[in-house]
CSV table of N, CA and C in Angstrom, one decimal:
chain,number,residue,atom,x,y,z
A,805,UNK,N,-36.6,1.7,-4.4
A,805,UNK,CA,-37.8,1.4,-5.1
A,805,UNK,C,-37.5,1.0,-6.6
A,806,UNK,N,-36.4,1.7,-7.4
A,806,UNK,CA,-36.0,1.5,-8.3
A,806,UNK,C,-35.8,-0.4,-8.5
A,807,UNK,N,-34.6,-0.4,-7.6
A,807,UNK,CA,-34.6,-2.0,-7.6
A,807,UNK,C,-35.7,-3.0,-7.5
A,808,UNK,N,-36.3,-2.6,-6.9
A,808,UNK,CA,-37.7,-3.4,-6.8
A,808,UNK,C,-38.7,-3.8,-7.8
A,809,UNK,N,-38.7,-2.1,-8.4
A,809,UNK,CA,-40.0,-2.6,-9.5
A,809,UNK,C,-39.0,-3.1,-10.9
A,810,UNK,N,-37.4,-3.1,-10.6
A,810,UNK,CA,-36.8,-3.3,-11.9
A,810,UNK,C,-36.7,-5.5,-11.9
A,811,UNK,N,-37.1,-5.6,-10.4
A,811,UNK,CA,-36.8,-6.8,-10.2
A,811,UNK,C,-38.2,-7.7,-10.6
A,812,UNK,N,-39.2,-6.8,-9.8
A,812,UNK,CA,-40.6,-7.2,-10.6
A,812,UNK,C,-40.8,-7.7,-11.6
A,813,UNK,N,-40.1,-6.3,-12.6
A,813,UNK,CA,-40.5,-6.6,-13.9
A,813,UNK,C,-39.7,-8.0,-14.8
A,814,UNK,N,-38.9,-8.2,-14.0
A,814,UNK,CA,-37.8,-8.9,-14.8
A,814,UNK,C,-37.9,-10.4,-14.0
A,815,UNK,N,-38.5,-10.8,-12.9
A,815,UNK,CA,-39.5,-12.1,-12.4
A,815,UNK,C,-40.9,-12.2,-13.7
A,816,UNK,N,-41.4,-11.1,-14.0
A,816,UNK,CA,-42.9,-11.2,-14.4
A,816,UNK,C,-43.8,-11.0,-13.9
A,817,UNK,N,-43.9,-10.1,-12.7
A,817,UNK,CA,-44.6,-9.9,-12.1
A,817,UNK,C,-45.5,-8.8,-12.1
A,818,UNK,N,-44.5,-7.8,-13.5
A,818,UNK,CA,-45.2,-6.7,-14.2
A,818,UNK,C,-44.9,-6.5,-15.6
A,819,UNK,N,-46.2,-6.2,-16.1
A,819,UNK,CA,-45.6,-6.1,-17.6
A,819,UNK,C,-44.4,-5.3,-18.3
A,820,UNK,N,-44.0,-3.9,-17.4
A,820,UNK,CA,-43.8,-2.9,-17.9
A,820,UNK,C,-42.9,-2.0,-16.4
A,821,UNK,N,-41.7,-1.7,-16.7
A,821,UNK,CA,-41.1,-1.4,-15.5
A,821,UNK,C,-41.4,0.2,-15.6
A,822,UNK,N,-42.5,0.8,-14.5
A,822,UNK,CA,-42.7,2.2,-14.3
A,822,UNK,C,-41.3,3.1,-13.9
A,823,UNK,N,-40.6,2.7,-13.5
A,823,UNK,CA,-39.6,3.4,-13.1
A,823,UNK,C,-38.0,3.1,-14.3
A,824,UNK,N,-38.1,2.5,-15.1
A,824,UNK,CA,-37.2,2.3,-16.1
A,824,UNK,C,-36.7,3.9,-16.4
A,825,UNK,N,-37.4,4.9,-16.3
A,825,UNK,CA,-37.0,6.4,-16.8
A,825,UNK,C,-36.5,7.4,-15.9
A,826,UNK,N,-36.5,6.8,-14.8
A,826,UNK,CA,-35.9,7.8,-13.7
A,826,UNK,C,-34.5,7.5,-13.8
A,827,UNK,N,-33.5,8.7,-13.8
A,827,UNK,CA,-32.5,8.6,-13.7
A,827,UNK,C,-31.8,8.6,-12.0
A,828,UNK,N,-31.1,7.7,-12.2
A,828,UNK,CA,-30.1,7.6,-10.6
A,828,UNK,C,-29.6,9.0,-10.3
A,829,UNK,N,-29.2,9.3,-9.4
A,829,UNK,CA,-28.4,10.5,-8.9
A,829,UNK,C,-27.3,9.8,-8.5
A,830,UNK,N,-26.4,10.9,-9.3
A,830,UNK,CA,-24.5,10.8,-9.5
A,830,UNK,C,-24.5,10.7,-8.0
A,831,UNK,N,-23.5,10.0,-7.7
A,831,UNK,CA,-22.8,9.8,-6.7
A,831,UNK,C,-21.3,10.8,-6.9
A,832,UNK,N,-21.2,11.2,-6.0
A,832,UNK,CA,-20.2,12.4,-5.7
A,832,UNK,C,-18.8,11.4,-5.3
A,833,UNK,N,-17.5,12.2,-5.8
A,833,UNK,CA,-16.5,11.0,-5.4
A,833,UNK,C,-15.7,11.7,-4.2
A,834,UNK,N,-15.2,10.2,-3.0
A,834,UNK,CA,-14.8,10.7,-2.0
A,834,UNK,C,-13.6,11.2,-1.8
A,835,UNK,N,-13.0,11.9,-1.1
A,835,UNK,CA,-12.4,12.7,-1.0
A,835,UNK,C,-11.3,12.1,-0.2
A,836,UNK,N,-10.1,12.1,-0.6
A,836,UNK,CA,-9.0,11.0,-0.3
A,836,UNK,C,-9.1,11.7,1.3
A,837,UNK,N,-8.4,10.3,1.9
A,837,UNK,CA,-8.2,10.9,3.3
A,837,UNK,C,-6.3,11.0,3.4
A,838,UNK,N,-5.6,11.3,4.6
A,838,UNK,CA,-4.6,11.7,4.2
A,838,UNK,C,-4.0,12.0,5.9
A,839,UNK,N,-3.0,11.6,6.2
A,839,UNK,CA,-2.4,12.0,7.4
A,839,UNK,C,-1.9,13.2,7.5
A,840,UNK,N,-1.8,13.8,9.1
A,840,UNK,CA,-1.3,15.0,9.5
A,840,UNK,C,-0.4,14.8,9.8
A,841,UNK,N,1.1,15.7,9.8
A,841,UNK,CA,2.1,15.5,10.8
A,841,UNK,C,2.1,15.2,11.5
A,842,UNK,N,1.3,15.4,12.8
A,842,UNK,CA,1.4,14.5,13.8
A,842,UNK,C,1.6,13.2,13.9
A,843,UNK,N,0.1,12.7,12.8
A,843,UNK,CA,-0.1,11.5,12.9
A,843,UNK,C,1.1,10.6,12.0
A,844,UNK,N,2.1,11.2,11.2
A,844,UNK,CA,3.4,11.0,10.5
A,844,UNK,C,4.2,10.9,11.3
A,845,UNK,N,4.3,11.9,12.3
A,845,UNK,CA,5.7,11.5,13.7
A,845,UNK,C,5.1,10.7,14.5
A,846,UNK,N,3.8,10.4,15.1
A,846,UNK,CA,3.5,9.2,15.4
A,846,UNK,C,4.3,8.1,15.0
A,847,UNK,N,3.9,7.9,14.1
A,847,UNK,CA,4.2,6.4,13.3
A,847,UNK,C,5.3,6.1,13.1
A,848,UNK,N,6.0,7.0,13.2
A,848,UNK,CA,7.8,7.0,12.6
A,848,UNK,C,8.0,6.9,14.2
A,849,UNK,N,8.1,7.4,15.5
A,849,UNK,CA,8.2,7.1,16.5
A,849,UNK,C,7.6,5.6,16.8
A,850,UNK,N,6.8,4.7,16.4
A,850,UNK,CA,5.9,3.7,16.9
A,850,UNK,C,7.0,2.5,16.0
A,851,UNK,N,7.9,2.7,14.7
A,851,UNK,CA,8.7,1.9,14.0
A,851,UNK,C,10.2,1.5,15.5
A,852,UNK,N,9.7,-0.2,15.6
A,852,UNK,CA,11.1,-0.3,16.1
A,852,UNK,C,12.1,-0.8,15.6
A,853,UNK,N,12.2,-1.5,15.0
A,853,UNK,CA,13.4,-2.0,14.2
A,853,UNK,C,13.6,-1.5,12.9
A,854,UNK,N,15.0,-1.7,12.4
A,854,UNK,CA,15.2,-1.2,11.4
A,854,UNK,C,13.9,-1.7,10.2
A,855,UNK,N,13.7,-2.8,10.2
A,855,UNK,CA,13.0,-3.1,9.0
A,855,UNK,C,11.8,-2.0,8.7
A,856,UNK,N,11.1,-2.4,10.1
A,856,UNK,CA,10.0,-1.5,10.3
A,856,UNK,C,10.1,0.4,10.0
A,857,UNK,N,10.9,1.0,10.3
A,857,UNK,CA,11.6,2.0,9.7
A,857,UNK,C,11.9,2.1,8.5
A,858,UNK,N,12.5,1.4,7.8
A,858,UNK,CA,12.7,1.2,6.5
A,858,UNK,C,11.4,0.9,5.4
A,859,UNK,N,10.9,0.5,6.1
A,859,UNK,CA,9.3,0.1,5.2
A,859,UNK,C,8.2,1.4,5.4
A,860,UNK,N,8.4,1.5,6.4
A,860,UNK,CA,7.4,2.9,6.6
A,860,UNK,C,8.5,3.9,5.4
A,861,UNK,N,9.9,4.6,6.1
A,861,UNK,CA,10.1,5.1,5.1
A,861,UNK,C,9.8,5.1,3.5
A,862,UNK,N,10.0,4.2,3.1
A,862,UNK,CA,10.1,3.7,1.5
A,862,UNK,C,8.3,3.9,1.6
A,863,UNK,N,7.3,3.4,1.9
A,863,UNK,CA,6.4,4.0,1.9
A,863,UNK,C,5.7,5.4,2.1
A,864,UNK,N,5.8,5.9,3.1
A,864,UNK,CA,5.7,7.4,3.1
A,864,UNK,C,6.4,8.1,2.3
A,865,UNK,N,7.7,8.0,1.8
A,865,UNK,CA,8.2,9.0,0.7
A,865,UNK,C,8.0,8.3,-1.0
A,866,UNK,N,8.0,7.0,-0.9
A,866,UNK,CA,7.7,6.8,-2.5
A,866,UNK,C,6.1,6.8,-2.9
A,867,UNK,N,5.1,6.4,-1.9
A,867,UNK,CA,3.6,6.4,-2.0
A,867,UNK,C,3.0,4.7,-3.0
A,868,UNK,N,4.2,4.1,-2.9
A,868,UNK,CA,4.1,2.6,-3.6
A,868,UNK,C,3.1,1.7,-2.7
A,869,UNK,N,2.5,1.0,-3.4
A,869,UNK,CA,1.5,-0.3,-2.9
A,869,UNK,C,2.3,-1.1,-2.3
A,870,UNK,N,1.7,-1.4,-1.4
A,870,UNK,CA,2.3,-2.9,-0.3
A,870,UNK,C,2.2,-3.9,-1.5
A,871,UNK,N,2.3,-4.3,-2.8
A,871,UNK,CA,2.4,-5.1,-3.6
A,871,UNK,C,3.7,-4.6,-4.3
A,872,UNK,N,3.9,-3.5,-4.3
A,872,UNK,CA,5.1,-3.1,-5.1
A,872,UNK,C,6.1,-3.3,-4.1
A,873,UNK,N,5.9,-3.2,-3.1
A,873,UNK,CA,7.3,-2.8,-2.1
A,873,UNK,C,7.5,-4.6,-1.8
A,874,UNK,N,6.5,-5.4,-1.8
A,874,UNK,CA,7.4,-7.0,-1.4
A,874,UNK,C,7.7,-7.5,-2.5
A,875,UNK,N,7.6,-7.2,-3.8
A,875,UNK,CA,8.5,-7.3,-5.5
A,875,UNK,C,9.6,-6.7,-5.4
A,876,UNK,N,9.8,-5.8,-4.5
A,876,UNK,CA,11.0,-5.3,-5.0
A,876,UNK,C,12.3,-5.9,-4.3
A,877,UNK,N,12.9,-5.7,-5.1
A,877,UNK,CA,14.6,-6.3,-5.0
A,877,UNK,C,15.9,-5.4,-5.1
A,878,UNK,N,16.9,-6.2,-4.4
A,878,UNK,CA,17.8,-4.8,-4.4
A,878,UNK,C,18.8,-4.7,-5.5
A,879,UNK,N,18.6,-5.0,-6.4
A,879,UNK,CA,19.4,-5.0,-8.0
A,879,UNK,C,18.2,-4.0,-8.6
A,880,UNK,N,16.9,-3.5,-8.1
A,880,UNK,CA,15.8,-2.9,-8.6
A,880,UNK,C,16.0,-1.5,-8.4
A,881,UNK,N,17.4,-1.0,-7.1
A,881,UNK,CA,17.3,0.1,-6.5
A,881,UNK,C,18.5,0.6,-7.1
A,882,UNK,N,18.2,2.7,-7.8
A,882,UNK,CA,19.5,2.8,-7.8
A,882,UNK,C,19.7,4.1,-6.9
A,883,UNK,N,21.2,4.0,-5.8
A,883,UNK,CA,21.4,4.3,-4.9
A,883,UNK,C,21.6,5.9,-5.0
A,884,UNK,N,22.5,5.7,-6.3
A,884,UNK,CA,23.4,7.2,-6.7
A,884,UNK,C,22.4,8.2,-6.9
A,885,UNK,N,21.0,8.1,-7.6
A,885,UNK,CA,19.8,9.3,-7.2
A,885,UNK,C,18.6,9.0,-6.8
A,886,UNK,N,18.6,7.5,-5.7
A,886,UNK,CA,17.7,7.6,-4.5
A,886,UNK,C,16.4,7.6,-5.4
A,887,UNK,N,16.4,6.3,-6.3
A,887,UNK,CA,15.2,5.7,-7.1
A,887,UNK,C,15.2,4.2,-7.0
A,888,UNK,N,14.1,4.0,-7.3
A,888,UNK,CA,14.1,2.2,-7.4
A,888,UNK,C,12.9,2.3,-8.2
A,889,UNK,N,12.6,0.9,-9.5
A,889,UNK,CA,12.2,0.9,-10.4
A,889,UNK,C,10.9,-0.4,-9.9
A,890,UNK,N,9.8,-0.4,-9.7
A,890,UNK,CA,8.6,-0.7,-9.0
A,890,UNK,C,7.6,-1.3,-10.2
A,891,UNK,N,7.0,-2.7,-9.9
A,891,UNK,CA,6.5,-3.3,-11.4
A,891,UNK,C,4.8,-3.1,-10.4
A,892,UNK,N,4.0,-2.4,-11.0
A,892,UNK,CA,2.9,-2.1,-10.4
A,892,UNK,C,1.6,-2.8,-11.1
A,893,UNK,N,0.2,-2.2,-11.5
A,893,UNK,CA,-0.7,-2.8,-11.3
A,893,UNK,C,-0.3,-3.0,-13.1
A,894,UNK,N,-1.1,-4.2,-13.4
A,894,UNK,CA,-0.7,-4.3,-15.0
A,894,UNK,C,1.1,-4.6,-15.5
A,895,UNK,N,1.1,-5.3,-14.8
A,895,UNK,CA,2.7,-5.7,-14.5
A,895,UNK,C,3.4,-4.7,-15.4
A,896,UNK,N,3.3,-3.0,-15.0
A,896,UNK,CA,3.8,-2.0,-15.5
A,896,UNK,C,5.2,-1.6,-14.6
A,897,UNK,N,6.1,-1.0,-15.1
A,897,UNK,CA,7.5,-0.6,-14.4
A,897,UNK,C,7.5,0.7,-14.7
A,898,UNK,N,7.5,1.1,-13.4
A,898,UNK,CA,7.9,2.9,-13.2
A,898,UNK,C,9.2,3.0,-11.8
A,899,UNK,N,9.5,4.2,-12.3
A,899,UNK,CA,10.2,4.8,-11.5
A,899,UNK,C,10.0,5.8,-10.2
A,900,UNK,N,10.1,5.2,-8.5
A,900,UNK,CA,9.9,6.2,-8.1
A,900,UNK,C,11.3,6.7,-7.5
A,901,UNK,N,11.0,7.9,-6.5
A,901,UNK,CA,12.5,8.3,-5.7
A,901,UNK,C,12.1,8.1,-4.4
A,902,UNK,N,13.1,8.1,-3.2
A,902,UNK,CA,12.9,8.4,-2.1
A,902,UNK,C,13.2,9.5,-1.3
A,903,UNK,N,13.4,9.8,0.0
A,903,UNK,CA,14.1,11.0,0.5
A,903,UNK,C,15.6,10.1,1.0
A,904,UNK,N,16.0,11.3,1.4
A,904,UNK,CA,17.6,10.7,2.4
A,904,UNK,C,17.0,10.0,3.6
A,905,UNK,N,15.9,10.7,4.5
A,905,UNK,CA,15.8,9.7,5.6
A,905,UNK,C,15.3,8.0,5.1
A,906,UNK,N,15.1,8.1,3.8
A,906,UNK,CA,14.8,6.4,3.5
A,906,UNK,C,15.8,5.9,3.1
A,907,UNK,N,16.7,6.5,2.2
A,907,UNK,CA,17.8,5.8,1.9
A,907,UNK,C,18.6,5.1,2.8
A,908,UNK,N,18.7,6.1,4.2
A,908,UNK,CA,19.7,5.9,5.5
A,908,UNK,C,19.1,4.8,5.7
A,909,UNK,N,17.8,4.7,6.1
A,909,UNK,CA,16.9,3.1,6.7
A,909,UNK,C,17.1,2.2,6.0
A,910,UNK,N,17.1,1.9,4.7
A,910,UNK,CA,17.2,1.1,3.8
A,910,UNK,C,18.2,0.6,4.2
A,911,UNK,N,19.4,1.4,3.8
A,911,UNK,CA,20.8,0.6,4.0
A,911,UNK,C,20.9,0.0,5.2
A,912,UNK,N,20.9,0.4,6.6
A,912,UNK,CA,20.6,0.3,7.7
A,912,UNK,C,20.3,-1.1,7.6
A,913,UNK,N,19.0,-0.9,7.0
A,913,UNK,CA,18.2,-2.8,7.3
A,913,UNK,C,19.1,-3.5,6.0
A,914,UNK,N,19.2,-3.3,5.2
A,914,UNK,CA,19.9,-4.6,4.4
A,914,UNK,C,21.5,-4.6,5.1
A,915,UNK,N,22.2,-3.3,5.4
A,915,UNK,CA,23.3,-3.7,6.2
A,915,UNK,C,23.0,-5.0,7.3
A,916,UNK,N,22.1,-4.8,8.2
A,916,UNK,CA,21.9,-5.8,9.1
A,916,UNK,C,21.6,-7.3,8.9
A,917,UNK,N,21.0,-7.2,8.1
A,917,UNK,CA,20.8,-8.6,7.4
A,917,UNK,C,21.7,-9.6,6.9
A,918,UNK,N,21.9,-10.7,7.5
A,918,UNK,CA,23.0,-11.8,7.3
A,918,UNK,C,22.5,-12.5,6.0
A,919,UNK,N,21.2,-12.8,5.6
A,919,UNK,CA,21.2,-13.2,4.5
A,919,UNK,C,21.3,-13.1,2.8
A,920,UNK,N,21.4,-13.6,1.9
A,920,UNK,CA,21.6,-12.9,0.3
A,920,UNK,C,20.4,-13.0,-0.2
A,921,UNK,N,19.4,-13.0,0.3
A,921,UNK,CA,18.1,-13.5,-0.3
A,921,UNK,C,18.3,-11.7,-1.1
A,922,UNK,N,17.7,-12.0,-2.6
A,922,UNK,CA,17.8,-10.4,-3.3
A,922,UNK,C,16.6,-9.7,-2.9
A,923,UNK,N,15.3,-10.3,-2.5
A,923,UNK,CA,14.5,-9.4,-2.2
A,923,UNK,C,14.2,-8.2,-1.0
A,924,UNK,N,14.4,-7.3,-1.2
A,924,UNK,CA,14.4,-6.2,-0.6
A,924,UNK,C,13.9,-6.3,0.6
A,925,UNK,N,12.5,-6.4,1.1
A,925,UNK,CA,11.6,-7.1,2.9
A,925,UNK,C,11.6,-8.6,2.4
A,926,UNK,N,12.4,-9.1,3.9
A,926,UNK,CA,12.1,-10.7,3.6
A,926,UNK,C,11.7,-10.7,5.3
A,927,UNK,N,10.9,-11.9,5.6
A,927,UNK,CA,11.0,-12.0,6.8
A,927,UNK,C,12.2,-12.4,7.8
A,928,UNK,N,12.0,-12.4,9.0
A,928,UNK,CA,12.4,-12.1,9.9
A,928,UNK,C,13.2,-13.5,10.4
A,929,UNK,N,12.6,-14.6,10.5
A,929,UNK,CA,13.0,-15.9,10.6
A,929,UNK,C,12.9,-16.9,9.2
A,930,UNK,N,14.1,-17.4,8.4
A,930,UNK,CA,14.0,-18.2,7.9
A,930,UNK,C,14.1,-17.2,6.5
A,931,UNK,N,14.8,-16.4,6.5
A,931,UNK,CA,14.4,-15.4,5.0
A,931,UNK,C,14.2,-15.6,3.8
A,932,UNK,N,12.7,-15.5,3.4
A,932,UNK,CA,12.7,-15.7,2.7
A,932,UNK,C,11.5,-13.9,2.4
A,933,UNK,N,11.3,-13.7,0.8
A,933,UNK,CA,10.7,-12.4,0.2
A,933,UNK,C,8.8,-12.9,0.9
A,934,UNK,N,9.1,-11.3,1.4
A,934,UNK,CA,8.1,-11.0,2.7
A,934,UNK,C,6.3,-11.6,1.7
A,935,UNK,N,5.3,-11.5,2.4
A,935,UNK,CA,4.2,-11.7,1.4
A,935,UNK,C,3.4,-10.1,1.7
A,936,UNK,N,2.4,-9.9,1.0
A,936,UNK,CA,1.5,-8.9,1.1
A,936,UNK,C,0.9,-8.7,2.2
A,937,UNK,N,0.5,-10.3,2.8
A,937,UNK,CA,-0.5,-10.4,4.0
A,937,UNK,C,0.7,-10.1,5.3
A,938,UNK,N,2.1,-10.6,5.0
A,938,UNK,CA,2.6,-10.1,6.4
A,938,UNK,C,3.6,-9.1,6.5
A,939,UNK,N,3.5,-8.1,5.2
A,939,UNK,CA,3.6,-6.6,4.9
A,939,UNK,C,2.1,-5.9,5.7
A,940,UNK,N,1.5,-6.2,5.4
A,940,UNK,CA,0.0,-5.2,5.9
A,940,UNK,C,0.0,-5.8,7.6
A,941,UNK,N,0.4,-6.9,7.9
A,941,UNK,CA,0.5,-7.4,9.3
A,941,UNK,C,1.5,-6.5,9.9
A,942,UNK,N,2.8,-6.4,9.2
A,942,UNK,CA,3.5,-4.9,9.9
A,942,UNK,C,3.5,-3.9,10.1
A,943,UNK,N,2.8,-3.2,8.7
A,943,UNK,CA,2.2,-2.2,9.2
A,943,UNK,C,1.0,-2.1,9.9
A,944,UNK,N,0.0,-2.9,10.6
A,944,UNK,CA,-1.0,-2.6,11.2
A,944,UNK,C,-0.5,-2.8,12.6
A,945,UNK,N,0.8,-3.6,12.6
A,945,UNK,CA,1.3,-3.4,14.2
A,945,UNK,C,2.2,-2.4,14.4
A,946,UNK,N,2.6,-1.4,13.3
A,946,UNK,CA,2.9,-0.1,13.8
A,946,UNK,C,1.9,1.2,14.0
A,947,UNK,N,0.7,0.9,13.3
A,947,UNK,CA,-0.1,1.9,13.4
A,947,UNK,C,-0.8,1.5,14.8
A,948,UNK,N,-1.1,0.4,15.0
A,948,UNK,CA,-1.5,0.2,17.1
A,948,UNK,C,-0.7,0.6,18.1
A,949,UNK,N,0.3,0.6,17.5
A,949,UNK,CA,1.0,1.3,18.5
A,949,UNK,C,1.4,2.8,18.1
A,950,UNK,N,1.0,3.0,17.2
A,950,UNK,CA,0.9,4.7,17.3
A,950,UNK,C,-0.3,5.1,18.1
């Protein structure tokens, strides 16, 4: 109703907007949602290839944006205490860590990799540094199959 007589007034269609003094009610903020173990060994069982292992890892243990993880590069990572330095929103640079099961995957997938491309996920044919759109395309094909 509010919208309405605020739209009225502001066509001309009232002199004087009756409801200009009512205040809105706060909207309450939502309450993050968040996986269960299960739904974590799911996923980690549903990863088949190394890459795919490797990208869930680095995600699940660093909590970085699918925008940080296809920036990153492997001159960005340091190995000796299982950190890599992440250029995030505001082309800001922090530091996160990983666990050992990421580190193992990591290496794992860049071991296998024949190419020198420096960026950390590249695709699969033709390597070149992965995009956002076919980062979120990998992971939505491991979450269907969980």
């Amino acid at each position: 109703m509010k919208s309405f007589f605020r739209w009225s007034h502001e066509e001309g269609y009232l002199s004087k907007n009756p409801t200009s003094k009512i205040k809105e009610p706060k909207v309450g903020k939502r309450i993050p949602k968040y996986l269960t173990e299960r739904e974590i060994e799911h996923l980690r069982e549903s990863c088949h290839s190394a890459m795919e292992k490797a990208i869930f890892e680095f995600m699940f243990s660093t909590g970085c944006r699918i925008g940080e993880i296809v920036a990153l590069e492997k001159n960005h990572i340091n190995w000796s205490n299982q950190s890599a330095i992440v250029r995030g929103k505001g082309d800001k640079k922090r530091e996160v860590y990983f666990n050992t099961r990421c580190d193992i995957w990591l290496k794992r997938y860049i071991e296998s990799r024949t190419d020198n491309n420096p960026a950390i996920f590249v695709t699969v044919r033709q390597p070149h540094k992965m995009s956002v759109a076919q980062m979120r395309y990998i992971i939505k094909r491991i979450s269907n199959r969980a």
